[in-house]
PDB file of C-alpha atoms in Angstrom:
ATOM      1  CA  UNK A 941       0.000   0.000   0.000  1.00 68.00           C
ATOM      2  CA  UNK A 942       0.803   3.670  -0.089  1.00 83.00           C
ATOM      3  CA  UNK A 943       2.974   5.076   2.426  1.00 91.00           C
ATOM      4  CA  UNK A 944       3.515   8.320   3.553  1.00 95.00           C
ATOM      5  CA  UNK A 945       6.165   9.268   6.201  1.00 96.00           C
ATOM      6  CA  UNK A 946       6.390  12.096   8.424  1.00 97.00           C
ATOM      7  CA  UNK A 947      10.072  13.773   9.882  1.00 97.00           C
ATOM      8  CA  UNK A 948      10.670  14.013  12.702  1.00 97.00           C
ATOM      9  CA  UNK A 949       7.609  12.156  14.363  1.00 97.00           C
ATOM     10  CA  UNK A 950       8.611  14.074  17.554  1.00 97.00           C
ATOM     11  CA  UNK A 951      10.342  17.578  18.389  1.00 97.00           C
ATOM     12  CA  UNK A 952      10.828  19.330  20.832  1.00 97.00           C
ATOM     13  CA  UNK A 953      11.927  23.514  20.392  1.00 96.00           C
ATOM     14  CA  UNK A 954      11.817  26.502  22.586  1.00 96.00           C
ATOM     15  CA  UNK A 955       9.400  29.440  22.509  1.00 97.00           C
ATOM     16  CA  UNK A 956      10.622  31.886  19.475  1.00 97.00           C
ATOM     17  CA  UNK A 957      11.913  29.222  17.468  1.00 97.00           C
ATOM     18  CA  UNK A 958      11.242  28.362  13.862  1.00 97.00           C
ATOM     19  CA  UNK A 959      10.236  24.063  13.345  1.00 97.00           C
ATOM     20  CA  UNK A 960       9.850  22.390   9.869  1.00 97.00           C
ATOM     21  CA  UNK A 961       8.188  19.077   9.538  1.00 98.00           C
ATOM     22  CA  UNK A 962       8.516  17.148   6.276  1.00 97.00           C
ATOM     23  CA  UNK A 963       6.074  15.057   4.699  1.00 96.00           C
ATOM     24  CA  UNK A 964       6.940  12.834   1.701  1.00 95.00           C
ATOM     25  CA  UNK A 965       4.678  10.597  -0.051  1.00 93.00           C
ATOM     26  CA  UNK A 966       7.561   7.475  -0.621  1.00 93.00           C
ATOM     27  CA  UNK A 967       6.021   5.580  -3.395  1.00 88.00           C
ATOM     28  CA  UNK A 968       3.508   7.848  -5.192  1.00 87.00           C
ATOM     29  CA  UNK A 969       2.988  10.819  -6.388  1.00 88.00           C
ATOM     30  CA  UNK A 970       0.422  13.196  -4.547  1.00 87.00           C
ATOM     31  CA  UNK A 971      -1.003  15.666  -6.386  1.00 82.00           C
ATOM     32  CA  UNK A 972      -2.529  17.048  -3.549  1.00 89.00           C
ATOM     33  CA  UNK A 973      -1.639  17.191   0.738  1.00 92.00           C
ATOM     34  CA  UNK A 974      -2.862  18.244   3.590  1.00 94.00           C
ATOM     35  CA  UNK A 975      -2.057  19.594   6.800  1.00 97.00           C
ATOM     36  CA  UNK A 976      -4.253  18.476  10.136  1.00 97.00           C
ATOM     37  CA  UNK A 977      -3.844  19.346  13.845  1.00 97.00           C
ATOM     38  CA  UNK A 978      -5.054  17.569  16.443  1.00 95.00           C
ATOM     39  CA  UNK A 979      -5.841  18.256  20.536  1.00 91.00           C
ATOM     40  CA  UNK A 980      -5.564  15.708  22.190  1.00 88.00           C
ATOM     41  CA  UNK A 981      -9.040  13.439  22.428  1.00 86.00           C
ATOM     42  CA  UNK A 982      -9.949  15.489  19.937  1.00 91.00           C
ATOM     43  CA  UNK A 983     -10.561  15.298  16.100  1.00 94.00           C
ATOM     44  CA  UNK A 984      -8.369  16.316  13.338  1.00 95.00           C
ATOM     45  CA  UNK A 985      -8.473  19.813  12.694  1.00 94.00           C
ATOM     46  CA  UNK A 986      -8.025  20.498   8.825  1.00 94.00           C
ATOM     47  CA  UNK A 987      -5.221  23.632   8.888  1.00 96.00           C
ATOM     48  CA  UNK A 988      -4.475  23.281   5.147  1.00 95.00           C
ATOM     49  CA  UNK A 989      -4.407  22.375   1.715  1.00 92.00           C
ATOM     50  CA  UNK A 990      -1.788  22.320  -0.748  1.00 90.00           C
ATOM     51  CA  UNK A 991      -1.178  21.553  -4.385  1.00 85.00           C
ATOM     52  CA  UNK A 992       2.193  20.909  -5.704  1.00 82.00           C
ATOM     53  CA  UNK A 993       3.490  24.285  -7.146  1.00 81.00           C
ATOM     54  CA  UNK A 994       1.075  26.454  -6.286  1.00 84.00           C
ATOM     55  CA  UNK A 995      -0.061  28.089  -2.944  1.00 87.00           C
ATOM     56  CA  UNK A 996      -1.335  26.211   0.108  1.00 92.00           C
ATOM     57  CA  UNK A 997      -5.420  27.608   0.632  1.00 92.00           C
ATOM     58  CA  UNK A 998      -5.974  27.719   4.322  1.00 95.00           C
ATOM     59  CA  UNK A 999      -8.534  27.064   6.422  1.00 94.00           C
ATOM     60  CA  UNK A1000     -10.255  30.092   8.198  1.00 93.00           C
ATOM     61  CA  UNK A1001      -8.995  31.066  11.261  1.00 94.00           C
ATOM     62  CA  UNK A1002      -5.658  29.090  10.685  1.00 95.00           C
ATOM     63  CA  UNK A1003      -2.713  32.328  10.450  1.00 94.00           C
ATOM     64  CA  UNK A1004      -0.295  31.319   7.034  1.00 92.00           C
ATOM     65  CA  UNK A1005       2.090  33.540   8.139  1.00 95.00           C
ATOM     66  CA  UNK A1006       2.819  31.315  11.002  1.00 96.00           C
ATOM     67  CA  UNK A1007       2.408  27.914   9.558  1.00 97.00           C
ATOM     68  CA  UNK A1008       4.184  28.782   6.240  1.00 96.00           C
ATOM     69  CA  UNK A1009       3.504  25.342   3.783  1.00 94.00           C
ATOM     70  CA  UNK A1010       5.531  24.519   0.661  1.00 91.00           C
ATOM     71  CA  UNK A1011       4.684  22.121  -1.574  1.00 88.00           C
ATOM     72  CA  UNK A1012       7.659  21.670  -3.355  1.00 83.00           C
ATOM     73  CA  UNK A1013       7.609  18.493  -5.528  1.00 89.00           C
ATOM     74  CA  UNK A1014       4.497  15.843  -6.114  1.00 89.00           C
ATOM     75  CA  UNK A1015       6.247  13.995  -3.190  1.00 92.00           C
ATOM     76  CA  UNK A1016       7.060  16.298  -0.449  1.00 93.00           C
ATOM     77  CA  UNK A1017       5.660  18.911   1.628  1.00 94.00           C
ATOM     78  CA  UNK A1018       6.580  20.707   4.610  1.00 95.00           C
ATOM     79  CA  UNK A1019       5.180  23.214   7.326  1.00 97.00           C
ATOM     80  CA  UNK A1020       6.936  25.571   9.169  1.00 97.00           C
ATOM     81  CA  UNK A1021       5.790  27.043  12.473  1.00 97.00           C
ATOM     82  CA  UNK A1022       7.471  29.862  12.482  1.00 97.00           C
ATOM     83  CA  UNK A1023       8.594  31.649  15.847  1.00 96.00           C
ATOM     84  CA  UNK A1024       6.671  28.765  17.957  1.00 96.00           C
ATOM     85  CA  UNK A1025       4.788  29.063  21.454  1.00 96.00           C
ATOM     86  CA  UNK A1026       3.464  26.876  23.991  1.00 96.00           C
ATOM     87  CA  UNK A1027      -0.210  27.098  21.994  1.00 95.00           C
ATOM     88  CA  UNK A1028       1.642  25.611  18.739  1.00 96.00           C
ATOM     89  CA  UNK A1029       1.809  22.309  20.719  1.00 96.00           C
ATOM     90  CA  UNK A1030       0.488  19.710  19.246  1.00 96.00           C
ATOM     91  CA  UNK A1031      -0.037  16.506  16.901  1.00 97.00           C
ATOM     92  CA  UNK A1032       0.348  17.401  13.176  1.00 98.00           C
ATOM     93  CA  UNK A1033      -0.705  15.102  10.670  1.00 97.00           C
ATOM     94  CA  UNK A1034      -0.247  15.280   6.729  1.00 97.00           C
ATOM     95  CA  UNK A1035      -2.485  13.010   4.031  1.00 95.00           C
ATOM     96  CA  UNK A1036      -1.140  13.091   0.362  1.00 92.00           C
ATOM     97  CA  UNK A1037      -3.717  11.988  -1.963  1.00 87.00           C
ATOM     98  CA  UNK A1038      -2.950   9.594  -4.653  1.00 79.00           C
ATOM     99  CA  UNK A1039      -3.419  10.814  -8.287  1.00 71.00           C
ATOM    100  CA  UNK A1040      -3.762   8.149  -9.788  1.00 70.00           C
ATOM    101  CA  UNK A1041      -6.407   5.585  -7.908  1.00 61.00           C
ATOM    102  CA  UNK A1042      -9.824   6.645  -9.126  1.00 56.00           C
ATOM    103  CA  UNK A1043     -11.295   7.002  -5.842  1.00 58.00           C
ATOM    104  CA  UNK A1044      -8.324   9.588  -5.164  1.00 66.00           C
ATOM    105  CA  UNK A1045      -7.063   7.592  -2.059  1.00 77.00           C
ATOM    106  CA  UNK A1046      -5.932  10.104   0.987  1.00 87.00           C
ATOM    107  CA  UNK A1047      -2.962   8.434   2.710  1.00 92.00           C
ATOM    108  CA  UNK A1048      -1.873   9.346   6.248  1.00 95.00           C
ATOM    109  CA  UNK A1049       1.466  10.025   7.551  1.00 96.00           C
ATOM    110  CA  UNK A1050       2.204   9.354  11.128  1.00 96.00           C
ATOM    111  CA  UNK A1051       2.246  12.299  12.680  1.00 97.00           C
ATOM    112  CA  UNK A1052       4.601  14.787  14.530  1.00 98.00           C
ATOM    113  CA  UNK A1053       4.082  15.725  18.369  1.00 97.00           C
ATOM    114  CA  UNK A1054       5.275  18.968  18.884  1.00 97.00           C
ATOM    115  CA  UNK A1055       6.182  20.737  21.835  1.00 97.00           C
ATOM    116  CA  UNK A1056       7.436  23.757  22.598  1.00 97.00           C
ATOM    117  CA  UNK A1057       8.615  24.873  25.813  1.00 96.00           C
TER     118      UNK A1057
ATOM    119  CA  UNK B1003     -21.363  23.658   4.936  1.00 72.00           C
ATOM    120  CA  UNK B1004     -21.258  19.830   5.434  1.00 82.00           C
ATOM    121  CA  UNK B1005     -21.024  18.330   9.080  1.00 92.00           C
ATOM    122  CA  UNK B1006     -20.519  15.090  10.358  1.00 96.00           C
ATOM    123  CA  UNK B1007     -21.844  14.053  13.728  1.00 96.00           C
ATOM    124  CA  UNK B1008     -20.323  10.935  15.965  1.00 97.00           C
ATOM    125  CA  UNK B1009     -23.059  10.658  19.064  1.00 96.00           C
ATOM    126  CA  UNK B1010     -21.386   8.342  20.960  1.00 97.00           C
ATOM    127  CA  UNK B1011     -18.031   9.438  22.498  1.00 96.00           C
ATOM    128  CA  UNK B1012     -17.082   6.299  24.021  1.00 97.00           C
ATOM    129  CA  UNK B1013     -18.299   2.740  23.478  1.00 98.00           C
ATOM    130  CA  UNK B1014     -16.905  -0.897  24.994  1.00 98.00           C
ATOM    131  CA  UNK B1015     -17.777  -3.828  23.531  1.00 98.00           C
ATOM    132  CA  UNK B1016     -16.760  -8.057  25.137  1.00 98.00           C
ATOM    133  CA  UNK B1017     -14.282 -10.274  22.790  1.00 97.00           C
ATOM    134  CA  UNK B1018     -16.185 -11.594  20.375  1.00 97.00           C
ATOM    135  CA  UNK B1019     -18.979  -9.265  20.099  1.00 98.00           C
ATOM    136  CA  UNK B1020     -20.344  -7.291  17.600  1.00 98.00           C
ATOM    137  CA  UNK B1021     -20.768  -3.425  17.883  1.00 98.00           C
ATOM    138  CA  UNK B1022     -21.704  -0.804  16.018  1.00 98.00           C
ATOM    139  CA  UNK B1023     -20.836   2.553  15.743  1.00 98.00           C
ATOM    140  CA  UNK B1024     -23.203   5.535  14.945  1.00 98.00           C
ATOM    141  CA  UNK B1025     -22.528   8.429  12.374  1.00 98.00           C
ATOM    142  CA  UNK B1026     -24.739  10.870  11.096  1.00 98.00           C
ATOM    143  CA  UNK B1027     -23.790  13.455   8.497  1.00 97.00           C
ATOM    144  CA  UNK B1028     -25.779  16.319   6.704  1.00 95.00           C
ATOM    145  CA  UNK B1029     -24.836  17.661   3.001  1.00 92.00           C
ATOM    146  CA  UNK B1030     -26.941  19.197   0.065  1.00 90.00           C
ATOM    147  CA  UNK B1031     -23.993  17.204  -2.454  1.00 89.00           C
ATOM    148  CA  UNK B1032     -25.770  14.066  -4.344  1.00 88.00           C
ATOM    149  CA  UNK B1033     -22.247  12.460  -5.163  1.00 89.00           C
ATOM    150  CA  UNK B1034     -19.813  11.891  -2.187  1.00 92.00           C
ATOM    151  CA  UNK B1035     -17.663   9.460  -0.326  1.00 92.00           C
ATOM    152  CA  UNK B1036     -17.928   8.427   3.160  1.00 95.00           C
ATOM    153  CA  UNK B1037     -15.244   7.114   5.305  1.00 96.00           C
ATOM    154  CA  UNK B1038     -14.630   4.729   8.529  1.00 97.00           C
ATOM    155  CA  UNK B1039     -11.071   5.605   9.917  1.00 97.00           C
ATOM    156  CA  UNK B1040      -8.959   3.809  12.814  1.00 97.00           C
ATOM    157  CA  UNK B1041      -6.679   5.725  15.059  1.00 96.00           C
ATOM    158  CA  UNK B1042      -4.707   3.472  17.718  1.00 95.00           C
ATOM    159  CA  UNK B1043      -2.667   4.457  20.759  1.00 93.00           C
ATOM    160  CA  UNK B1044       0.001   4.923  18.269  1.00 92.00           C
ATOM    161  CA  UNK B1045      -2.065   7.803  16.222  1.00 93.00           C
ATOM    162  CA  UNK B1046      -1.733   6.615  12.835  1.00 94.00           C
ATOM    163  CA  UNK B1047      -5.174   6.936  10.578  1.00 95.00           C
ATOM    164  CA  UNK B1048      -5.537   3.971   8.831  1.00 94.00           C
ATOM    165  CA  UNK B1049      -8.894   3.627   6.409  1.00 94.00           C
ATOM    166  CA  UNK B1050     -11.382   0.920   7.921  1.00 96.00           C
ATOM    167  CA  UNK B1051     -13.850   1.263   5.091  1.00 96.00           C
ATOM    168  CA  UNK B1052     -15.042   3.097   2.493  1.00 94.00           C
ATOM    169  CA  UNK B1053     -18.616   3.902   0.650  1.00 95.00           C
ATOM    170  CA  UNK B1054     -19.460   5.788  -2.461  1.00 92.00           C
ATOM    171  CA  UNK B1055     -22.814   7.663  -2.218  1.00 93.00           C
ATOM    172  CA  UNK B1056     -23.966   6.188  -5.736  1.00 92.00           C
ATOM    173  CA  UNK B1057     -23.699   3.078  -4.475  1.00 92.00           C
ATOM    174  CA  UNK B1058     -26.838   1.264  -2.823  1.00 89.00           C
ATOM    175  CA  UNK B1059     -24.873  -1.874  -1.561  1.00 95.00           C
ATOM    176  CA  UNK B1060     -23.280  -1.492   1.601  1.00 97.00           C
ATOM    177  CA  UNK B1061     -19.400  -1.306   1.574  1.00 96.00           C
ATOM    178  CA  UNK B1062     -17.832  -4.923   3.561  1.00 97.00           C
ATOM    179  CA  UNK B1063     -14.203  -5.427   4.598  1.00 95.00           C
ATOM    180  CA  UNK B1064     -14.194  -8.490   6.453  1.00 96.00           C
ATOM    181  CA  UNK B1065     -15.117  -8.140   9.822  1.00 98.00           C
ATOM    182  CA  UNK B1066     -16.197  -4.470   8.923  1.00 98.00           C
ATOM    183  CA  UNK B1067     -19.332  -3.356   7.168  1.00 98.00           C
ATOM    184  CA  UNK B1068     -21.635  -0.726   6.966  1.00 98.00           C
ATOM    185  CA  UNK B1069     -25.218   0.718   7.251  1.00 98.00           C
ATOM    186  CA  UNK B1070     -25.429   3.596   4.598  1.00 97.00           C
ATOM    187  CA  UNK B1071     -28.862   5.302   4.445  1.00 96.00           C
ATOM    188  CA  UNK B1072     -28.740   7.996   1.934  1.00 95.00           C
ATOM    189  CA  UNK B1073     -31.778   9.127   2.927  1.00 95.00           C
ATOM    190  CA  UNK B1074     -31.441   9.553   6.479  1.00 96.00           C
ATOM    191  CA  UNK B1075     -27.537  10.677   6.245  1.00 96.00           C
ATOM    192  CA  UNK B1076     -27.220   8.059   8.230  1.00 97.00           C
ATOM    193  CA  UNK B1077     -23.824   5.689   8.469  1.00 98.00           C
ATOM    194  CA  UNK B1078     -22.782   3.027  10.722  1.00 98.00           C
ATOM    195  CA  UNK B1079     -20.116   0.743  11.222  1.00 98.00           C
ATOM    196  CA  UNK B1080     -20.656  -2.131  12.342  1.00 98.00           C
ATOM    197  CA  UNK B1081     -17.716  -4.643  13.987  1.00 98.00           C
ATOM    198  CA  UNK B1082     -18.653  -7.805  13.917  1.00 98.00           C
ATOM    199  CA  UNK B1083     -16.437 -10.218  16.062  1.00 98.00           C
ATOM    200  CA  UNK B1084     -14.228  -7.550  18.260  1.00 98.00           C
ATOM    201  CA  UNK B1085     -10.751  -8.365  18.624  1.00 97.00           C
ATOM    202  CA  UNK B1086      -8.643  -6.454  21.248  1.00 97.00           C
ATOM    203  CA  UNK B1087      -6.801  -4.995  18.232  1.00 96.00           C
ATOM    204  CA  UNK B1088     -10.219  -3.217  17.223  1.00 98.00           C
ATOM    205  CA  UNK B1089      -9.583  -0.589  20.292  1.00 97.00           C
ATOM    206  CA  UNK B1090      -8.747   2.688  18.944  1.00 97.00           C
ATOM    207  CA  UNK B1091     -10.400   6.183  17.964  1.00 97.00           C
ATOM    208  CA  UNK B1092     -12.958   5.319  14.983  1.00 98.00           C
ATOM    209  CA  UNK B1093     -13.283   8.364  12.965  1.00 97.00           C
ATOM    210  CA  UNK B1094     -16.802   9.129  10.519  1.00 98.00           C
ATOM    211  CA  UNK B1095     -15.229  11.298   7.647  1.00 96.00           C
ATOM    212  CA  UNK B1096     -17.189  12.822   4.357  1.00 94.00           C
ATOM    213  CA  UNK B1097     -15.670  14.301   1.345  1.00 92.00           C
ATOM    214  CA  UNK B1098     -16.807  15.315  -1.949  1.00 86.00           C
ATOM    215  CA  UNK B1099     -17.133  13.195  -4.563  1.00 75.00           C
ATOM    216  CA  UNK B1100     -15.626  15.096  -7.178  1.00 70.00           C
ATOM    217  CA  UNK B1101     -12.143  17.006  -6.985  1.00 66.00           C
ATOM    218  CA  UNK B1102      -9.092  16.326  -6.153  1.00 56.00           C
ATOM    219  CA  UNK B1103      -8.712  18.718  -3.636  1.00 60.00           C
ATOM    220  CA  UNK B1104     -11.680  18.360  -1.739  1.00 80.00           C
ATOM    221  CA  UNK B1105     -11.267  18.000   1.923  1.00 87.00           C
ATOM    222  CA  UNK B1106     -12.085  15.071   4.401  1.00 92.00           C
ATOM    223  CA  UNK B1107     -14.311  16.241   7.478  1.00 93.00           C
ATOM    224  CA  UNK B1108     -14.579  14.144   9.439  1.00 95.00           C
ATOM    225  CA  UNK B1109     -16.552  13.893  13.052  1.00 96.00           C
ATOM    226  CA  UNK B1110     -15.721  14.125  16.542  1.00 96.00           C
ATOM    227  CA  UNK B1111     -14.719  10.655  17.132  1.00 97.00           C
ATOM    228  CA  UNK B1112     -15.692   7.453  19.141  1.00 98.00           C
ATOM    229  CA  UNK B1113     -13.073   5.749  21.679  1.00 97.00           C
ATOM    230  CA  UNK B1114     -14.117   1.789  21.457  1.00 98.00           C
ATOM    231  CA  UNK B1115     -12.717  -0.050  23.844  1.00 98.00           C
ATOM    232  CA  UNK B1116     -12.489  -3.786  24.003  1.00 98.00           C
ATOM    233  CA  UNK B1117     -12.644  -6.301  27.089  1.00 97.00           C
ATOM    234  CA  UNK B1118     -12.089  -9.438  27.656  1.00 93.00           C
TER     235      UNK B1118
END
């Protein structure tokens, strides 16, 4: 099956610092990925959505200039929270949606705890 | 906007039982997926099952299956046969049909727990 990894699946920064997580779709292409957040107990929060050389669209309420999303290639995307605080903490999750399987398969990476201190 | 609503936050079900799991969803789209996802302790989503709204027959994957009532916006999952393994965060998501960037909502989640 399709696999989608996540780096790194944990990190842990200070307050004011800048964190990039990758997500790479390892053997397909995506044409499309997302971004989630989840609380914990909670559900997954859809921050963004991104298309492989163009723009991310975010969701309302989510700030872009703080989670800054490229999507570089049709197998990699990353976010950047830039100047982090103890809010930022959390589980981010990225899904990369196969092009090619007609039901246009979303595939889950494992997730990245974050924590800033 | 669409919304999908998971009533039941936590459910427990005996080895070797069956339970099912409630969604209920509300959209004014025709054509549309729907989605059953797993998340264990370890927080990975993996895709239980999956039903196309076109489709009258109810979506099986072994010990999974499904109650899909277009009409009602009603879908359940139902477990059949609980195996310790089944405990995790079951997910009801929605997306459009048609797109390929149209998003996944999904509901607020059940925790099912198993015992022996």
């Amino acid at each position: 099956g399709a696999v989608v990894s996540q780096h790194p699946s944990w990190v842990i920064c200070k307050s004011g610092t800048s964190v990039k997580i990758e997500c790479r779709s390892l053997d397909f292409q995506a044409t499309t990925m997302f971004w989630y957040r989840q609380f914990p107990k909670q559900s997954l929060m859809l921050m963004a959505t991104s298309n492989e050389g163009s723009k991310a669209t975010y969701e309302q309420g989510v700030e872009k200039d703080k989670f800054l999303i490229n999507h570089a290639s049709l197998t990699l995307s990353t976010l950047t929270v830039t100047s982090a605080h103890p809010e930022d903490s959390s589980f981010y999750i990225c899904s990369a949606r196969d092009r090619r399987g007609a039901g246009n398969e979303q595939f889950f990476g494992p997730g990245t705890r974050l924590t800033v201190l | 906007a669409q919304t999908v609503t998971q009533s039941q936050p936590e459910m427990s079900v005996q080895e070797a039982e069956t339970v099912t799991l409630s969604c209920t969803y509300d959209t004014s789209e025709s054509d549309y997926y729907l989605f059953w996802y797993k998340q264990p302790p370890s927080r990975q989503m993996i895709l239980v099952i999956r039903q196309e709204a076109y489709k009258q027959q109810n979506a099986t994957e072994n010990r999974f299956s499904v109650n899909f009532q277009k009409a009602a916006k009603s879908f359940s999952l139902k477990i059949s046969d609980s195996q310790l393994g089944d405990a995790a965060m079951y997910f009801c998501a929605y997306r459009l049909y048609t797109g390929t960037a149209s998003k996944l909502t999904f509901g607020t989640g059940t925790r099912l727990q198993v015992t022996l």
